[in-house]
Short mmCIF file of C-alpha atoms in Angstrom, two decimals:
data_model
loop_
_atom_site.label_atom_id
_atom_site.label_comp_id
_atom_site.label_asym_id
_atom_site.label_seq_id
_atom_site.Cartn_x
_atom_site.Cartn_y
_atom_site.Cartn_z
CA MET A 1 10.16 5.33 34.96
CA THR A 2 11.32 8.90 35.59
CA LEU A 3 9.21 11.72 34.18
CA PRO A 4 9.85 15.48 34.17
CA GLU A 5 8.53 17.34 37.21
CA ASN A 6 6.02 19.32 35.14
CA PHE A 7 4.94 16.33 33.05
CA ARG A 8 1.23 16.34 32.17
CA ASP A 9 -0.09 13.02 31.01
CA PHE A 10 -3.06 14.27 28.95
CA GLU A 11 -1.03 16.91 27.12
CA PHE A 12 1.59 14.29 26.29
CA VAL A 13 -0.98 11.81 24.92
CA GLN A 14 -2.79 14.61 23.07
CA SER A 15 0.38 15.87 21.37
CA THR A 16 1.35 12.34 20.32
CA ILE A 17 -2.09 11.59 18.84
CA LYS A 18 -2.15 15.03 17.21
CA MET A 19 1.21 14.47 15.51
CA ILE A 20 0.29 11.06 14.06
CA TYR A 21 -3.38 11.66 13.30
CA ASN A 22 -3.02 15.13 11.77
CA ARG A 23 -0.37 13.75 9.42
CA GLU A 24 -2.94 11.26 8.10
CA VAL A 25 -5.57 14.01 7.76
CA ALA A 26 -3.07 16.20 5.89
CA THR A 27 -2.36 13.35 3.47
CA GLU A 28 -6.07 12.79 2.84
CA PHE A 29 -6.64 16.52 2.21
CA ARG A 30 -3.36 17.13 0.40
CA ASP A 31 -5.33 18.87 -2.36
CA ILE A 32 -6.08 21.65 0.13
CA GLY A 33 -3.16 24.08 0.16
CA LEU A 34 -1.86 25.86 3.23
CA ASP A 35 -3.62 29.04 2.12
CA ASP A 36 -6.94 27.19 1.79
CA ASP A 37 -7.32 26.26 5.45
CA GLY A 38 -10.50 27.42 7.13
CA ILE A 39 -14.09 26.88 6.00
CA ALA A 40 -14.16 28.75 2.68
CA THR A 41 -14.85 25.56 0.69
CA PRO A 42 -16.53 22.26 1.66
CA ARG A 43 -13.23 20.35 1.49
CA ALA A 44 -11.41 22.99 3.52
CA ALA A 45 -14.21 22.94 6.11
CA LEU A 46 -13.96 19.16 6.44
CA LYS A 47 -10.20 19.38 6.88
CA THR A 48 -10.61 22.02 9.61
CA ALA A 49 -13.27 19.94 11.35
CA CYS A 50 -11.08 16.83 11.32
CA ARG A 51 -7.79 18.38 12.48
CA ILE A 52 -6.93 18.10 16.17
CA GLU A 53 -5.89 21.41 17.76
CA ASP A 54 -3.74 22.07 20.83
CA ASN A 55 -6.60 23.38 22.95
CA ASP A 56 -9.01 20.52 22.16
CA SER A 57 -10.56 18.61 25.04
CA ALA A 58 -10.57 14.82 25.04
CA LEU A 59 -14.20 14.87 23.85
CA GLN A 60 -13.38 17.22 20.97
CA MET A 61 -10.51 14.98 19.90
CA LEU A 62 -12.80 11.95 19.88
CA LEU A 63 -15.47 13.82 17.91
CA ARG A 64 -12.94 14.87 15.26
CA MET A 65 -11.62 11.32 14.96
CA PHE A 66 -15.17 9.95 14.82
CA LEU A 67 -15.95 12.37 11.99
CA TYR A 68 -12.88 11.33 10.02
CA TYR A 69 -12.94 7.57 10.57
CA PHE A 70 -16.68 6.87 10.69
CA ILE A 71 -18.71 9.71 9.16
CA LEU A 72 -16.25 10.14 6.29
CA ARG A 73 -15.84 6.33 6.34
CA LYS A 74 -12.06 6.31 6.36
CA ALA A 75 -12.11 3.42 8.84
CA ARG A 76 -13.07 1.10 5.99
CA ASP A 77 -9.50 1.49 4.72
CA PHE A 78 -8.45 -0.64 7.69
CA GLN A 79 -10.58 -3.55 6.45
CA ARG A 80 -10.42 -3.54 2.67
CA PRO A 81 -12.87 -6.16 1.30
CA VAL A 82 -11.07 -9.17 -0.17
CA TYR A 83 -11.99 -12.55 -1.60
CA GLY A 84 -9.98 -15.20 0.17
CA MET A 85 -9.86 -17.78 2.94
CA PRO A 86 -8.56 -17.81 6.52
CA LEU A 87 -4.79 -18.17 6.68
CA ASP A 88 -4.81 -21.30 8.82
CA ASP A 89 -7.20 -23.01 6.39
CA TYR A 90 -4.95 -22.13 3.45
CA GLN A 91 -1.75 -23.27 5.18
CA SER A 92 -3.32 -26.56 6.20
CA ALA A 93 -4.03 -27.29 2.51
CA HIS A 94 -0.98 -25.71 0.86
CA LYS A 95 2.69 -25.70 1.79
CA PHE A 96 4.79 -23.05 0.05
CA SER A 97 8.26 -21.57 -0.17
CA PRO A 98 8.85 -18.19 1.50
CA CYS A 99 7.28 -15.51 -0.66
CA VAL A 100 7.95 -11.75 -0.85
CA HIS A 101 5.11 -9.38 -1.79
CA LEU A 102 5.57 -5.84 -3.11
CA TYR A 103 2.57 -3.51 -2.80
CA PHE A 104 1.88 -0.39 -4.87
CA ARG A 105 -0.91 2.18 -4.64
CA GLN A 106 -2.11 5.22 -6.52
CA ASP A 107 -1.57 8.51 -4.69
CA THR A 108 -4.67 9.85 -2.94
CA ALA A 109 -4.41 13.21 -4.69
CA ALA A 110 -4.37 11.46 -8.08
CA THR A 111 -7.35 9.20 -7.37
CA PRO A 112 -10.54 10.34 -9.18
CA PRO A 113 -13.45 11.25 -6.87
CA GLY A 114 -15.68 8.28 -6.16
CA ARG A 115 -13.05 5.76 -7.24
CA ALA A 116 -10.83 3.51 -5.17
CA PRO A 117 -7.09 4.02 -5.70
CA VAL A 118 -5.49 1.75 -8.28
CA ARG A 119 -3.32 -0.91 -6.67
CA ALA A 120 -0.78 -3.50 -7.76
CA ARG A 121 0.97 -6.41 -6.08
CA LEU A 122 4.03 -8.26 -7.34
CA SER A 123 5.44 -11.37 -5.70
CA TYR A 124 8.45 -13.66 -5.95
CA ARG A 125 9.58 -16.80 -4.15
CA VAL A 126 12.75 -16.98 -2.07
CA ARG A 127 14.25 -20.07 -3.65
CA ASN A 128 16.58 -22.48 -1.81
CA GLU A 129 14.85 -21.52 1.45
CA THR A 130 12.03 -23.07 3.48
CA SER A 131 10.14 -21.89 6.53
CA LEU A 132 12.63 -23.89 8.62
CA THR A 133 15.83 -22.60 7.00
CA ILE A 134 15.11 -18.93 6.29
CA THR A 135 16.58 -16.51 8.83
CA GLU A 136 15.80 -12.99 9.94
CA ALA A 137 19.17 -11.95 8.48
CA GLU A 138 18.05 -13.20 5.04
CA LEU A 139 14.73 -11.37 5.37
CA ARG A 140 16.55 -8.19 6.36
CA SER A 141 18.78 -8.56 3.28
CA GLN A 142 15.67 -8.91 1.16
CA ALA A 143 14.23 -5.79 2.79
CA LEU A 144 17.37 -3.75 2.18
CA ARG A 145 17.46 -4.71 -1.51
CA ILE A 146 13.78 -3.79 -1.83
CA ARG A 147 14.39 -0.41 -0.19
CA ASN A 148 17.31 0.26 -2.53
CA GLU A 149 15.21 -0.55 -5.60
CA PHE A 150 11.80 0.86 -4.68
CA VAL A 151 12.46 3.80 -2.32
CA VAL A 152 13.79 7.07 -3.74
CA ASN A 153 14.44 10.02 -1.39
CA ASN A 154 12.37 8.27 1.29
CA ARG A 155 9.36 8.09 -1.05
CA GLY A 156 8.01 5.07 -2.85
CA TRP A 157 9.17 4.61 -6.45
CA ARG A 158 6.40 5.04 -9.02
CA TRP A 159 5.63 3.23 -12.24
CA SER A 160 2.76 3.46 -14.72
CA LYS A 161 0.22 0.69 -14.61
CA GLY A 162 -1.70 0.20 -17.85
CA ARG A 163 -3.47 -2.16 -20.24
CA LEU A 164 -0.54 -4.11 -21.72
CA LEU A 165 0.18 -7.43 -20.01
CA VAL A 166 3.92 -8.08 -19.72
CA THR A 167 4.93 -11.45 -18.29
CA TYR A 168 8.24 -12.83 -17.07
CA LYS A 169 8.52 -16.49 -16.08
CA ASP A 170 11.64 -17.95 -14.47
CA LEU A 171 10.28 -20.55 -12.05
CA GLU A 172 13.72 -21.88 -11.18
CA ARG A 173 14.49 -18.51 -9.58
CA GLY A 174 11.04 -17.98 -8.09
CA LEU A 175 9.72 -15.48 -10.65
CA ASN A 176 6.34 -15.66 -12.37
CA LEU A 177 5.46 -12.00 -12.92
CA GLN A 178 2.33 -10.67 -14.60
CA ILE A 179 2.54 -6.90 -14.95
CA TYR A 180 -0.13 -4.66 -16.45
CA ALA A 181 2.02 -1.81 -17.69
CA LEU A 182 1.61 1.29 -19.81
CA ASN A 183 4.04 -0.14 -22.37
CA LYS A 184 6.70 -2.82 -22.75
CA ALA A 185 9.55 -0.56 -21.62
CA GLU A 186 7.68 0.27 -18.41
CA GLY A 187 7.05 -3.42 -17.74
CA ILE A 188 10.71 -4.31 -18.32
CA GLN A 189 11.80 -1.56 -15.92
CA VAL A 190 9.66 -3.11 -13.18
CA ILE A 191 10.85 -6.64 -14.03
CA ARG A 192 14.50 -5.61 -13.77
CA LYS A 193 13.93 -4.17 -10.31
CA VAL A 194 12.16 -7.28 -9.08
CA CYS A 195 14.95 -9.43 -10.50
CA ASP A 196 17.50 -7.37 -8.59
CA CYS A 197 15.49 -7.83 -5.37
CA ALA A 198 15.33 -11.59 -5.96
CA GLN A 199 19.01 -11.69 -6.97
CA ALA A 200 18.00 -13.30 -10.25
CA PRO A 201 19.73 -12.42 -13.55
CA TYR A 202 17.45 -10.63 -16.01
CA ASP A 203 16.88 -12.52 -19.28
CA SER A 204 15.22 -10.53 -22.08
CA ASP A 205 14.18 -13.80 -23.78
CA LEU A 206 11.77 -14.48 -20.92
CA VAL A 207 9.79 -11.25 -21.48
CA VAL A 208 6.49 -11.79 -23.28
CA THR A 209 3.90 -9.13 -24.10
CA HIS A 210 0.21 -9.95 -24.50
CA GLU A 211 -1.93 -7.60 -26.57
CA SER A 212 -5.69 -7.75 -26.03
CA GLU A 213 -8.29 -6.97 -28.66
CA GLN A 214 -10.80 -6.02 -25.98
CA ASP A 215 -11.68 -2.43 -25.24
CA PHE A 216 -10.87 -1.16 -21.76
CA PRO A 217 -12.62 2.23 -21.40
CA ALA A 218 -11.35 4.59 -18.73
CA ASN A 219 -14.98 5.39 -17.88
CA PRO A 220 -17.05 2.20 -18.34
CA GLY A 221 -20.28 3.91 -17.28
CA MET A 222 -22.97 2.87 -14.83
CA GLN A 223 -25.07 -0.22 -14.21
CA ASN A 224 -28.19 -0.90 -12.15
CA ILE A 225 -27.73 -3.27 -9.21
CA LEU A 226 -30.45 -3.80 -6.60
CA GLY A 227 -32.36 -0.77 -7.85
CA ARG A 228 -29.43 1.63 -7.62
CA SER A 229 -27.18 3.03 -10.33
CA ARG A 230 -23.58 2.06 -9.59
CA ARG A 231 -20.24 2.60 -11.31
CA ARG A 232 -18.90 -0.26 -13.37
CA PRO A 233 -15.41 -1.42 -12.32
CA VAL A 234 -12.57 -0.09 -14.46
CA ARG A 235 -10.72 -2.98 -16.08
CA ARG A 236 -6.99 -2.55 -16.58
CA PRO A 237 -6.93 1.05 -15.34
CA VAL A 238 -4.16 3.40 -16.38
CA ALA A 239 -2.54 5.12 -13.38
CA ALA A 240 0.78 5.78 -11.70
CA VAL A 241 1.20 3.54 -8.66
CA ARG A 242 3.73 4.08 -5.89
CA PHE A 243 5.52 1.51 -3.75
CA VAL A 244 4.01 1.51 -0.26
CA ARG A 245 5.27 -1.61 1.53
CA ALA A 246 6.78 -5.09 1.25
CA THR A 247 5.95 -8.20 3.26
CA ALA A 248 7.04 -11.83 3.41
CA SER A 249 4.78 -14.87 3.78
CA ILE A 250 6.36 -17.75 5.70
CA TRP A 251 4.53 -21.07 5.87
CA GLY A 252 3.66 -21.83 9.49
CA LEU A 253 3.52 -18.22 10.67
CA PRO A 254 0.07 -16.74 11.47
CA GLN A 255 0.91 -13.33 9.96
CA ASP A 256 3.11 -11.94 7.22
CA ILE A 257 6.38 -10.33 8.25
CA THR A 258 6.64 -6.66 7.31
CA LEU A 259 9.90 -6.07 5.46
CA VAL A 260 9.69 -2.41 4.38
CA ALA A 261 6.99 0.04 5.50
CA ASN A 262 6.14 3.22 7.31
CA PRO A 263 6.49 2.28 11.02
CA LEU A 264 3.44 4.41 11.86
CA GLY A 265 1.28 2.31 9.58
CA ARG A 266 2.81 -1.16 9.96
CA ALA A 267 4.19 -2.52 13.21
CA ASN A 268 7.88 -3.38 13.45
CA PRO A 269 9.05 -3.37 9.82
CA LEU A 270 12.54 -4.81 9.42
CA VAL A 271 13.51 -1.71 7.42
CA PRO A 272 11.39 1.31 8.41
CA VAL A 273 10.92 4.18 5.95
CA PRO A 274 8.96 6.98 7.72
CA ASN A 275 7.77 8.86 4.63
CA LEU A 276 6.19 5.89 2.87
CA TYR A 277 2.44 6.45 2.71
CA ASP A 278 0.22 3.40 3.14
CA SER A 279 -3.46 3.58 4.05
CA ASP A 280 -4.32 -0.06 3.26
#
């Protein structure tokens, strides 16, 4: 490996970490404008304390990253709590066709303080394929169709999640969608895009809307658990969610294959899109 004569290893590593890490900090503090940098407000002070600067020592860099990931608890985004079972246990009990998953997430700037961002996941089966017959070329074709449908100007396409359940069931073509949308038209718009990704013809007769008589308040209030007052979960929240990544589950593989994602957040996506934001 040939390096420039004046190459300095620490400065190179520092500049690389600074470029990637400061981008994440800027996204988290996107509500702080360029003119608000400094320590004039608590949020601006936190942003200043977290940002890595050119003249930082290695210890200062680590302290800033410790503040961001552990004191501000951003590291928990890496391990979002889920209810589930180990992958090998599931695959030993269930054999399945290749499945594509589309993930959506509310923008950080639009997420109310103290609330987790609203998320959505839509999935479809890749019919006429098995884990033994599907090829990387087919997965790349899936990824390209997903990028064409759900990436606009290198940003994830957004749709409005809401309280109306819109379903679309076409099992022969691998579709069994349940979409909580703001209205029927919004749900149909999402369904059409998923159909295009799955190369399945859209059939309006398969669209069914489900009205609920229950009340879904935007602010359900508080409840007392273990002696502490805690927020009640919001059921069927209303929020705009943005496409952040797509993966494929293949029976027999220990991990999902990343189809479309930001390469800085997900390793080796088949179709990288640098400006997609994904903190899951």
